[in-house]
Amino acid sequence: DTAVSQTPKYLVTQMGNDKSIKCEQNLGHDTMYWYKQDSKKFLKIMFSYNNKELIINETVPNRFSPKSPDKAHLNLHINSLELGDSAVYFCASSAGEGSGELFFGEGSRLTVL
Amino acid sequence: AQKITQTQPGMFVQEKEAVTLDCTYDTSDPSYGLFWYKQPSSGEMIFLIYQGSYDQQNATEGRYSLNFQKARKSANLVISASQLGDSAMYFCAMREGYTGGFKTIFGAGTRLFVKA
């Protein structure tokens, strides 16, 4: 059983489209995150949720909208995709907001044409 | 301002030798955590080792050890007896508090090449 799973693993889409990435963790963790890894491998935090509550929003354009229906799930919806959104998006979880290491999903590679 | 600095974009090491990957950090929070993650070419992020700011001893996990120099704000990763499978990107990360909670931020990474 994969601890943190993301779908889809690959997304190729046209500029202007809307897409979603789903994430689920079966670790019983309270906190979930979205990170963006750009083409230079730089990892930047986007959002963090603790028990379904948004606690970090790192000045991400409002075209990005996270949703956490329950503490085991954190989805990312992106509207009006732009070329610069091409990246690998990682979902991660941790036992608590201030504790433990991050457990990462496998990443979702988004390519915007 | 850069909070986590990894000054070595790329490093080479001979198989079976030890290698040190540098990491310096900047924080005014007295309570923080330092982490190292490995990202092989397959893309997944693998947790390696953790050091808390109040830990007196350097963390060790198998062939990985963290050389924690608090006054210098450095948290270098030492990999002993390098193996070919150690070839990967290595990221230093710091969890610190901020208004509203905690967040983990990452350095730019060091790509390690292990030569046979």
Short mmCIF file of N, CA and C in Angstrom, two decimals, chain A residues 6 8-11 21 34-46 64 76 78 83-91 104-112, chain B residues 39 41-45:
data_model
loop_
_atom_site.label_atom_id
_atom_site.label_comp_id
_atom_site.label_asym_id
_atom_site.label_seq_id
_atom_site.Cartn_x
_atom_site.Cartn_y
_atom_site.Cartn_z
N GLN A 6 -0.58 9.96 -5.42
CA GLN A 6 -1.07 11.08 -6.21
C GLN A 6 -1.52 10.55 -7.57
N PRO A 8 -3.17 12.26 -11.44
CA PRO A 8 -2.38 11.33 -12.24
C PRO A 8 -0.88 11.56 -12.06
N LYS A 9 -0.09 10.66 -12.54
CA LYS A 9 1.36 10.81 -12.47
C LYS A 9 1.87 11.76 -13.56
N TYR A 10 1.19 11.75 -14.68
CA TYR A 10 1.56 12.62 -15.80
C TYR A 10 0.31 13.32 -16.32
N LEU A 11 0.51 14.61 -16.65
CA LEU A 11 -0.58 15.41 -17.23
C LEU A 11 0.02 16.23 -18.35
N ILE A 21 -5.22 17.59 -9.65
CA ILE A 21 -4.37 16.50 -9.17
C ILE A 21 -4.92 16.09 -7.81
N TRP A 34 1.20 20.76 -0.55
CA TRP A 34 1.54 20.73 -1.96
C TRP A 34 2.84 21.51 -2.14
N TYR A 35 3.79 20.88 -2.84
CA TYR A 35 5.04 21.51 -3.23
C TYR A 35 5.13 21.51 -4.74
N LYS A 36 5.80 22.53 -5.28
CA LYS A 36 6.06 22.60 -6.72
C LYS A 36 7.57 22.49 -6.94
N GLN A 37 7.97 21.58 -7.82
CA GLN A 37 9.38 21.46 -8.17
C GLN A 37 9.57 21.90 -9.62
N ASP A 38 10.33 22.96 -9.81
CA ASP A 38 10.48 23.51 -11.16
C ASP A 38 11.57 22.77 -11.95
N SER A 39 11.84 23.25 -13.14
CA SER A 39 12.77 22.55 -14.03
C SER A 39 14.19 22.54 -13.49
N LYS A 40 14.50 23.47 -12.57
CA LYS A 40 15.82 23.48 -11.95
C LYS A 40 15.85 22.69 -10.65
N LYS A 41 14.79 21.94 -10.40
CA LYS A 41 14.69 21.05 -9.24
C LYS A 41 14.42 21.79 -7.93
N PHE A 42 14.14 23.09 -8.02
CA PHE A 42 13.88 23.83 -6.80
C PHE A 42 12.48 23.49 -6.29
N LEU A 43 12.41 23.15 -5.00
CA LEU A 43 11.14 22.76 -4.36
C LEU A 43 10.59 23.93 -3.57
N LYS A 44 9.35 24.30 -3.89
CA LYS A 44 8.75 25.43 -3.19
C LYS A 44 7.40 25.03 -2.62
N ILE A 45 7.20 25.35 -1.35
CA ILE A 45 5.92 25.02 -0.74
C ILE A 45 4.84 25.92 -1.32
N MET A 46 3.69 25.32 -1.57
CA MET A 46 2.54 26.09 -2.08
C MET A 46 1.47 26.23 -1.01
N PHE A 64 -4.75 28.62 -8.58
CA PHE A 64 -4.52 27.36 -7.88
C PHE A 64 -5.46 27.30 -6.68
N LEU A 76 -5.60 19.39 -5.68
CA LEU A 76 -5.15 20.68 -6.22
C LEU A 76 -5.80 20.90 -7.58
N ILE A 78 -6.19 23.51 -10.79
CA ILE A 78 -5.53 24.64 -11.43
C ILE A 78 -6.38 25.11 -12.60
N LEU A 83 1.99 28.37 -19.35
CA LEU A 83 3.22 27.62 -19.63
C LEU A 83 4.07 27.47 -18.38
N GLY A 84 4.12 28.53 -17.57
CA GLY A 84 4.96 28.52 -16.37
C GLY A 84 4.47 27.58 -15.28
N ASP A 85 3.29 27.01 -15.46
CA ASP A 85 2.79 26.05 -14.49
C ASP A 85 3.41 24.66 -14.70
N SER A 86 4.10 24.50 -15.81
CA SER A 86 4.75 23.21 -16.06
C SER A 86 5.78 22.93 -14.97
N ALA A 87 5.64 21.80 -14.31
CA ALA A 87 6.47 21.47 -13.16
C ALA A 87 6.07 20.09 -12.68
N VAL A 88 6.79 19.63 -11.65
CA VAL A 88 6.35 18.43 -10.94
C VAL A 88 5.72 18.89 -9.63
N TYR A 89 4.52 18.44 -9.37
CA TYR A 89 3.80 18.81 -8.16
C TYR A 89 3.83 17.62 -7.20
N PHE A 90 4.35 17.90 -6.01
CA PHE A 90 4.44 16.85 -5.00
C PHE A 90 3.44 17.12 -3.89
N CYS A 91 2.74 16.08 -3.55
CA CYS A 91 1.93 16.07 -2.35
C CYS A 91 2.78 15.45 -1.24
N PHE A 104 6.49 12.00 1.05
CA PHE A 104 6.10 12.52 -0.26
C PHE A 104 5.40 11.48 -1.12
N GLY A 105 4.48 11.97 -1.94
CA GLY A 105 3.96 11.16 -3.02
C GLY A 105 4.99 11.08 -4.14
N GLU A 106 4.64 10.36 -5.20
CA GLU A 106 5.59 10.15 -6.29
C GLU A 106 5.73 11.35 -7.20
N GLY A 107 4.86 12.31 -7.05
CA GLY A 107 4.91 13.50 -7.90
C GLY A 107 3.99 13.37 -9.10
N SER A 108 3.49 14.51 -9.55
CA SER A 108 2.67 14.58 -10.77
C SER A 108 3.34 15.56 -11.71
N ARG A 109 3.76 15.04 -12.86
CA ARG A 109 4.47 15.91 -13.81
C ARG A 109 3.44 16.56 -14.73
N LEU A 110 3.33 17.87 -14.64
CA LEU A 110 2.39 18.64 -15.46
C LEU A 110 3.15 19.34 -16.56
N THR A 111 2.73 19.11 -17.78
CA THR A 111 3.32 19.79 -18.94
C THR A 111 2.23 20.59 -19.63
N VAL A 112 2.45 21.89 -19.73
CA VAL A 112 1.48 22.77 -20.38
C VAL A 112 2.06 23.20 -21.73
N GLN B 39 16.72 12.52 -3.76
CA GLN B 39 15.83 12.36 -4.92
C GLN B 39 16.60 11.67 -6.04
N SER B 41 17.03 9.59 -9.71
CA SER B 41 16.56 9.99 -11.05
C SER B 41 15.12 9.56 -11.30
N SER B 42 14.64 8.59 -10.55
CA SER B 42 13.25 8.16 -10.70
C SER B 42 12.26 9.20 -10.16
N GLY B 43 12.76 10.15 -9.37
CA GLY B 43 11.93 11.30 -9.01
C GLY B 43 11.34 11.32 -7.62
N GLU B 44 11.29 10.19 -6.93
CA GLU B 44 10.65 10.23 -5.61
C GLU B 44 11.55 10.92 -4.58
N MET B 45 10.95 11.44 -3.55
CA MET B 45 11.67 12.12 -2.47
C MET B 45 11.75 11.16 -1.29
#
